[in-house]
Amino acid sequence: MSTVNTMRAISQDTLGGPEVLKEIEVERLAPRPNQVLVRVRAAGLNPTDWKHRANGGFLGEPPFVLGWDVSGVVEAVGIGVATFKPGDEVFGMLPYPFGHGSHAEYVLAPVRGLTHKPASIDHVQAAALPLVSLTAWQALVENAELRPGQRVLIHAAAGGVGHVAVQIAKARGAYVIGTASAGKHAFLRELGADEVIDYRETDFTEAVKDVDVVLDTLGGDTSVDSLRVLRPGGIVVSILPVGSDEFGTAAERLGVRALRMLVDADRAGMNAIADLVEKGELRPTIAGTFPLADAAEAHRLGDTGRTAGKLVLVVD
Ligand SMILES: NC(=O)c1ccc[n+]([C@@H]2O[C@H](COP(=O)([O-])OP(=O)(O)OC[C@H]3O[C@@H](n4cnc5c(N)ncnc54)[C@H](OP(=O)(O)O)[C@@H]3O)[C@@H](O)[C@H]2O)c1
């Protein structure tokens, strides 16, 4: 149990497998101007957590506390914070990549990445949403400007990003095609997918055509191959932000668009997501919950890359 001025956090001193994660006691900091201190009730996990744990990624060498998704209660506000007050239930995303640290009892968060938690979802559901929903929203709505009636192909539609992207695309009135292994097709149909493709049996480039927007969650060959299923002027938005130049050059040759993006935490997007939740158009599927102390177990499961929906840490 932590004392008044300390908190529990999941940290690591070396890069490596889930076993490098350990619970530590650290100082609980006071919020600075335009920040709030959030008492974390639940914190989502994402592939970027396991990638950074293993490779350092944007963060370089540890020690660090991972976690970009948060749902909780405002404990204290910094100077100038007008949007929230202590006791408010909030959810949101910490700045990516350098604002990490939600896998802890408390986290400092800039107010711009947070919004009020809808009463219709609990903290676990709220913590599952921010990073994946902002990614899907920024890819489909802000970058691809997805319109009603358009055809969208979502790769790995059962994954964290994919399963919210299907719902966001349906809420925009799009015709949604999703890829997943056969065992997850019923799940995709429940989410609202109009067509499903078993990527293990079927080459999507032969099964799909005249697509307006592709959400590429896989990268590599999939990015470039996806360009071929677009209609003229269509767009592939890839959320694997680094890859071969061929993605851009092939797009130019084919008369289509190719874009790579990183999610960016912001309140306009969070408000749009909260609005979809309130309208009953967006709900996360929870693949598993783990107490904060068992973060390594959550990473082990996430590392498989086979989960449907989201993994969430629960902080008591
Ligand atoms: N640029 C950004 O800002 C950004 C933001 C969020 C995520 N990402 C990246 O996007 C990727 C996806 O993230 P996520 O949270 O959705 O991951 P995830 O939840 O771990 O994805 C798991 C899902 O991927 C499916 N899958 C695996 N290989 C597949 C394939 N070849 N074809 C179709 N489905 C496949 C699995 O379904 P099956 O078991 O059926 O194969 C599983 O349901 C990660 O690499 C992540 O780092 C980037």
mmCIF file of C-alpha atoms in Angstrom, residues 24-224:
data_model
loop_
_atom_site.group_PDB
_atom_site.id
_atom_site.type_symbol
_atom_site.label_atom_id
_atom_site.label_comp_id
_atom_site.label_asym_id
_atom_site.label_seq_id
_atom_site.Cartn_x
_atom_site.Cartn_y
_atom_site.Cartn_z
ATOM 1 C CA ILE A 24 7.651 0.019 -7.700
ATOM 2 C CA GLU A 25 6.812 2.823 -5.305
ATOM 3 C CA VAL A 26 7.458 6.327 -6.681
ATOM 4 C CA GLU A 27 6.765 9.908 -5.713
ATOM 5 C CA ARG A 28 3.302 11.228 -6.540
ATOM 6 C CA LEU A 29 3.802 14.604 -8.243
ATOM 7 C CA ALA A 30 1.530 17.645 -8.051
ATOM 8 C CA PRO A 31 -0.134 18.844 -11.263
ATOM 9 C CA ARG A 32 1.560 21.707 -13.106
ATOM 10 C CA PRO A 33 -0.360 24.442 -14.990
ATOM 11 C CA ASN A 34 -2.914 22.975 -17.399
ATOM 12 C CA GLN A 35 -2.433 19.494 -15.923
ATOM 13 C CA VAL A 36 -4.604 17.351 -13.721
ATOM 14 C CA LEU A 37 -3.571 14.540 -11.412
ATOM 15 C CA VAL A 38 -5.806 11.562 -12.171
ATOM 16 C CA ARG A 39 -6.417 8.768 -9.694
ATOM 17 C CA VAL A 40 -6.269 5.897 -12.193
ATOM 18 C CA ARG A 41 -9.175 3.455 -11.928
ATOM 19 C CA ALA A 42 -8.348 1.573 -15.117
ATOM 20 C CA ALA A 43 -5.663 1.835 -17.803
ATOM 21 C CA GLY A 44 -5.825 0.301 -21.258
ATOM 22 C CA LEU A 45 -2.975 -1.613 -22.853
ATOM 23 C CA ASN A 46 -1.908 -1.386 -26.479
ATOM 24 C CA PRO A 47 0.662 -3.060 -28.736
ATOM 25 C CA THR A 48 2.790 0.078 -28.346
ATOM 26 C CA ASP A 49 3.174 -0.912 -24.671
ATOM 27 C CA TRP A 50 4.683 -4.300 -25.507
ATOM 28 C CA LYS A 51 6.763 -2.827 -28.327
ATOM 29 C CA HIS A 52 8.242 -0.150 -26.042
ATOM 30 C CA ARG A 53 8.751 -2.657 -23.233
ATOM 31 C CA ALA A 54 10.774 -4.879 -25.570
ATOM 32 C CA ASN A 55 12.504 -2.376 -27.869
ATOM 33 C CA GLY A 56 12.473 1.028 -26.205
ATOM 34 C CA GLY A 57 10.989 2.547 -29.361
ATOM 35 C CA PHE A 58 10.493 6.299 -29.121
ATOM 36 C CA LEU A 59 11.331 6.241 -25.408
ATOM 37 C CA GLY A 60 14.823 4.785 -25.646
ATOM 38 C CA GLU A 61 16.366 3.243 -22.570
ATOM 39 C CA PRO A 62 14.335 2.580 -19.387
ATOM 40 C CA PRO A 63 13.502 3.131 -16.603
ATOM 41 C CA PHE A 64 9.997 4.212 -17.628
ATOM 42 C CA VAL A 65 6.358 3.636 -16.741
ATOM 43 C CA LEU A 66 4.299 2.710 -19.793
ATOM 44 C CA GLY A 67 0.620 3.347 -20.540
ATOM 45 C CA TRP A 68 -1.157 5.997 -22.616
ATOM 46 C CA ASP A 69 -4.819 5.158 -21.908
ATOM 47 C CA VAL A 70 -6.498 6.256 -18.709
ATOM 48 C CA SER A 71 -9.865 6.376 -17.014
ATOM 49 C CA GLY A 72 -10.181 7.661 -13.473
ATOM 50 C CA VAL A 73 -11.072 10.436 -11.105
ATOM 51 C CA VAL A 74 -9.499 13.898 -10.969
ATOM 52 C CA GLU A 75 -7.565 14.116 -7.705
ATOM 53 C CA ALA A 76 -6.086 17.610 -8.090
ATOM 54 C CA VAL A 77 -5.926 20.319 -10.749
ATOM 55 C CA GLY A 78 -3.047 22.592 -11.736
ATOM 56 C CA ILE A 79 -3.185 26.366 -12.176
ATOM 57 C CA GLY A 80 -5.519 27.442 -14.971
ATOM 58 C CA VAL A 81 -7.534 24.257 -15.295
ATOM 59 C CA ALA A 82 -11.121 25.335 -15.897
ATOM 60 C CA THR A 83 -12.509 22.193 -17.532
ATOM 61 C CA PHE A 84 -12.236 19.765 -14.634
ATOM 62 C CA LYS A 85 -12.422 19.795 -10.850
ATOM 63 C CA PRO A 86 -11.445 17.240 -8.212
ATOM 64 C CA GLY A 87 -13.911 14.370 -8.164
ATOM 65 C CA ASP A 88 -14.721 14.515 -11.910
ATOM 66 C CA GLU A 89 -14.682 11.177 -13.728
ATOM 67 C CA VAL A 90 -12.518 11.535 -16.831
ATOM 68 C CA PHE A 91 -11.045 9.386 -19.569
ATOM 69 C CA GLY A 92 -8.546 10.090 -22.290
ATOM 70 C CA MET A 93 -5.129 9.667 -23.751
ATOM 71 C CA LEU A 94 -1.750 10.924 -22.627
ATOM 72 C CA PRO A 95 0.370 12.686 -25.281
ATOM 73 C CA TYR A 96 1.869 10.163 -27.665
ATOM 74 C CA PRO A 97 4.613 9.150 -27.426
ATOM 75 C CA PHE A 98 6.220 11.186 -24.634
ATOM 76 C CA GLY A 99 3.357 11.583 -22.130
ATOM 77 C CA HIS A 100 3.237 7.882 -21.049
ATOM 78 C CA GLY A 101 2.753 6.678 -17.469
ATOM 79 C CA SER A 102 -0.845 5.559 -16.875
ATOM 80 C CA HIS A 103 0.141 2.083 -15.635
ATOM 81 C CA ALA A 104 0.216 3.450 -12.114
ATOM 82 C CA GLU A 105 -2.082 4.486 -9.276
ATOM 83 C CA TYR A 106 -1.944 8.142 -10.365
ATOM 84 C CA VAL A 107 -0.901 9.946 -13.515
ATOM 85 C CA LEU A 108 -0.339 13.567 -14.508
ATOM 86 C CA ALA A 109 -2.280 14.386 -17.661
ATOM 87 C CA PRO A 110 -2.514 17.530 -19.785
ATOM 88 C CA VAL A 111 -6.179 18.556 -19.810
ATOM 89 C CA ARG A 112 -6.292 18.660 -23.635
ATOM 90 C CA GLY A 113 -6.278 14.877 -23.919
ATOM 91 C CA LEU A 114 -9.129 14.234 -21.494
ATOM 92 C CA THR A 115 -12.889 14.513 -21.442
ATOM 93 C CA HIS A 116 -15.704 13.603 -19.065
ATOM 94 C CA LYS A 117 -16.412 9.867 -18.858
ATOM 95 C CA PRO A 118 -19.905 9.022 -20.133
ATOM 96 C CA ALA A 119 -22.003 7.570 -17.305
ATOM 97 C CA SER A 120 -23.115 4.702 -19.547
ATOM 98 C CA ILE A 121 -19.684 3.031 -19.474
ATOM 99 C CA ASP A 122 -17.564 1.981 -16.507
ATOM 100 C CA HIS A 123 -13.885 2.803 -15.992
ATOM 101 C CA VAL A 124 -12.698 -0.449 -17.584
ATOM 102 C CA GLN A 125 -14.663 0.228 -20.773
ATOM 103 C CA ALA A 126 -13.594 3.889 -20.765
ATOM 104 C CA ALA A 127 -9.926 2.970 -20.327
ATOM 105 C CA ALA A 128 -10.157 0.586 -23.289
ATOM 106 C CA LEU A 129 -11.256 3.275 -25.724
ATOM 107 C CA PRO A 130 -8.995 6.333 -26.020
ATOM 108 C CA LEU A 131 -5.883 5.323 -27.991
ATOM 109 C CA VAL A 132 -7.614 2.896 -30.354
ATOM 110 C CA SER A 133 -10.674 5.101 -30.888
ATOM 111 C CA LEU A 134 -8.619 8.241 -31.504
ATOM 112 C CA THR A 135 -6.510 6.261 -33.963
ATOM 113 C CA ALA A 136 -9.573 5.006 -35.837
ATOM 114 C CA TRP A 137 -11.267 8.422 -35.692
ATOM 115 C CA GLN A 138 -8.195 10.291 -36.945
ATOM 116 C CA ALA A 139 -7.576 7.701 -39.680
ATOM 117 C CA LEU A 140 -11.139 7.325 -40.961
ATOM 118 C CA VAL A 141 -12.784 10.652 -40.226
ATOM 119 C CA GLU A 142 -10.035 13.281 -40.079
ATOM 120 C CA ASN A 143 -7.605 11.897 -42.661
ATOM 121 C CA ALA A 144 -9.767 9.817 -45.014
ATOM 122 C CA GLU A 145 -12.918 11.967 -44.572
ATOM 123 C CA LEU A 146 -15.056 8.825 -44.730
ATOM 124 C CA ARG A 147 -18.565 9.591 -46.011
ATOM 125 C CA PRO A 148 -21.896 7.720 -45.887
ATOM 126 C CA GLY A 149 -22.142 4.970 -48.485
ATOM 127 C CA GLN A 150 -18.395 4.673 -49.006
ATOM 128 C CA ARG A 151 -16.714 1.283 -48.912
ATOM 129 C CA VAL A 152 -14.065 0.795 -46.245
ATOM 130 C CA LEU A 153 -11.712 -2.152 -45.724
ATOM 131 C CA ILE A 154 -10.425 -2.637 -42.182
ATOM 132 C CA HIS A 155 -7.489 -4.993 -41.692
ATOM 133 C CA ALA A 156 -7.341 -6.910 -38.384
ATOM 134 C CA ALA A 157 -10.898 -5.806 -37.726
ATOM 135 C CA ALA A 158 -11.150 -7.862 -34.522
ATOM 136 C CA GLY A 159 -8.157 -6.173 -32.913
ATOM 137 C CA GLY A 160 -8.105 -3.203 -30.577
ATOM 138 C CA VAL A 161 -8.079 -0.600 -33.337
ATOM 139 C CA GLY A 162 -10.087 -2.682 -35.802
ATOM 140 C CA HIS A 163 -13.065 -3.437 -33.582
ATOM 141 C CA VAL A 164 -13.661 0.247 -32.794
ATOM 142 C CA ALA A 165 -12.914 1.254 -36.397
ATOM 143 C CA VAL A 166 -15.722 -1.042 -37.594
ATOM 144 C CA GLN A 167 -18.152 0.694 -35.238
ATOM 145 C CA ILE A 168 -16.977 4.209 -36.131
ATOM 146 C CA ALA A 169 -17.211 3.436 -39.848
ATOM 147 C CA LYS A 170 -20.740 2.025 -39.419
ATOM 148 C CA ALA A 171 -21.727 5.107 -37.411
ATOM 149 C CA ARG A 172 -20.551 7.205 -40.409
ATOM 150 C CA GLY A 173 -22.849 5.175 -42.679
ATOM 151 C CA ALA A 174 -20.079 3.307 -44.511
ATOM 152 C CA TYR A 175 -20.142 -0.195 -46.000
ATOM 153 C CA VAL A 176 -17.608 -2.110 -43.898
ATOM 154 C CA ILE A 177 -15.414 -5.028 -44.965
ATOM 155 C CA GLY A 178 -13.207 -6.547 -42.258
ATOM 156 C CA THR A 179 -10.430 -9.136 -42.222
ATOM 157 C CA ALA A 180 -9.973 -11.666 -39.410
ATOM 158 C CA SER A 181 -9.443 -15.391 -38.956
ATOM 159 C CA ALA A 182 -12.652 -17.413 -39.296
ATOM 160 C CA GLY A 183 -13.204 -17.857 -35.550
ATOM 161 C CA LYS A 184 -13.678 -14.084 -35.209
ATOM 162 C CA HIS A 185 -16.178 -13.587 -38.050
ATOM 163 C CA ALA A 186 -19.252 -13.815 -35.797
ATOM 164 C CA PHE A 187 -17.670 -11.116 -33.609
ATOM 165 C CA LEU A 188 -17.153 -8.860 -36.631
ATOM 166 C CA ARG A 189 -20.772 -9.368 -37.744
ATOM 167 C CA GLU A 190 -21.984 -8.434 -34.255
ATOM 168 C CA LEU A 191 -19.944 -5.238 -34.490
ATOM 169 C CA GLY A 192 -21.765 -4.416 -37.722
ATOM 170 C CA ALA A 193 -19.337 -5.526 -40.448
ATOM 171 C CA ASP A 194 -21.143 -6.028 -43.771
ATOM 172 C CA GLU A 195 -18.550 -8.406 -45.234
ATOM 173 C CA VAL A 196 -15.844 -10.503 -43.603
ATOM 174 C CA ILE A 197 -12.719 -12.018 -45.130
ATOM 175 C CA ASP A 198 -10.716 -14.877 -43.677
ATOM 176 C CA TYR A 199 -7.233 -13.563 -44.456
ATOM 177 C CA ARG A 200 -5.761 -17.019 -43.842
ATOM 178 C CA GLU A 201 -7.790 -18.583 -46.674
ATOM 179 C CA THR A 202 -8.409 -15.684 -49.031
ATOM 180 C CA ASP A 203 -6.175 -13.109 -50.687
ATOM 181 C CA PHE A 204 -7.978 -9.859 -49.958
ATOM 182 C CA THR A 205 -6.677 -8.274 -53.166
ATOM 183 C CA GLU A 206 -8.724 -10.835 -55.113
ATOM 184 C CA ALA A 207 -11.815 -10.689 -52.880
ATOM 185 C CA VAL A 208 -12.273 -6.909 -52.621
ATOM 186 C CA LYS A 209 -12.365 -4.042 -55.087
ATOM 187 C CA ASP A 210 -13.678 -0.468 -55.523
ATOM 188 C CA VAL A 211 -12.804 0.469 -51.959
ATOM 189 C CA ASP A 212 -12.758 4.143 -50.963
ATOM 190 C CA VAL A 213 -10.777 3.823 -47.730
ATOM 191 C CA VAL A 214 -8.468 1.139 -46.318
ATOM 192 C CA LEU A 215 -7.408 1.204 -42.683
ATOM 193 C CA ASP A 216 -4.081 -0.619 -42.654
ATOM 194 C CA THR A 217 -3.259 -1.949 -39.193
ATOM 195 C CA LEU A 218 -0.655 -4.443 -40.403
ATOM 196 C CA GLY A 219 1.958 -2.596 -42.485
ATOM 197 C CA GLY A 220 4.606 -4.301 -44.616
ATOM 198 C CA ASP A 221 3.262 -5.857 -47.824
ATOM 199 C CA THR A 222 -0.315 -5.187 -46.689
ATOM 200 C CA SER A 223 0.176 -1.416 -47.037
ATOM 201 C CA VAL A 224 1.274 -1.634 -50.665
#
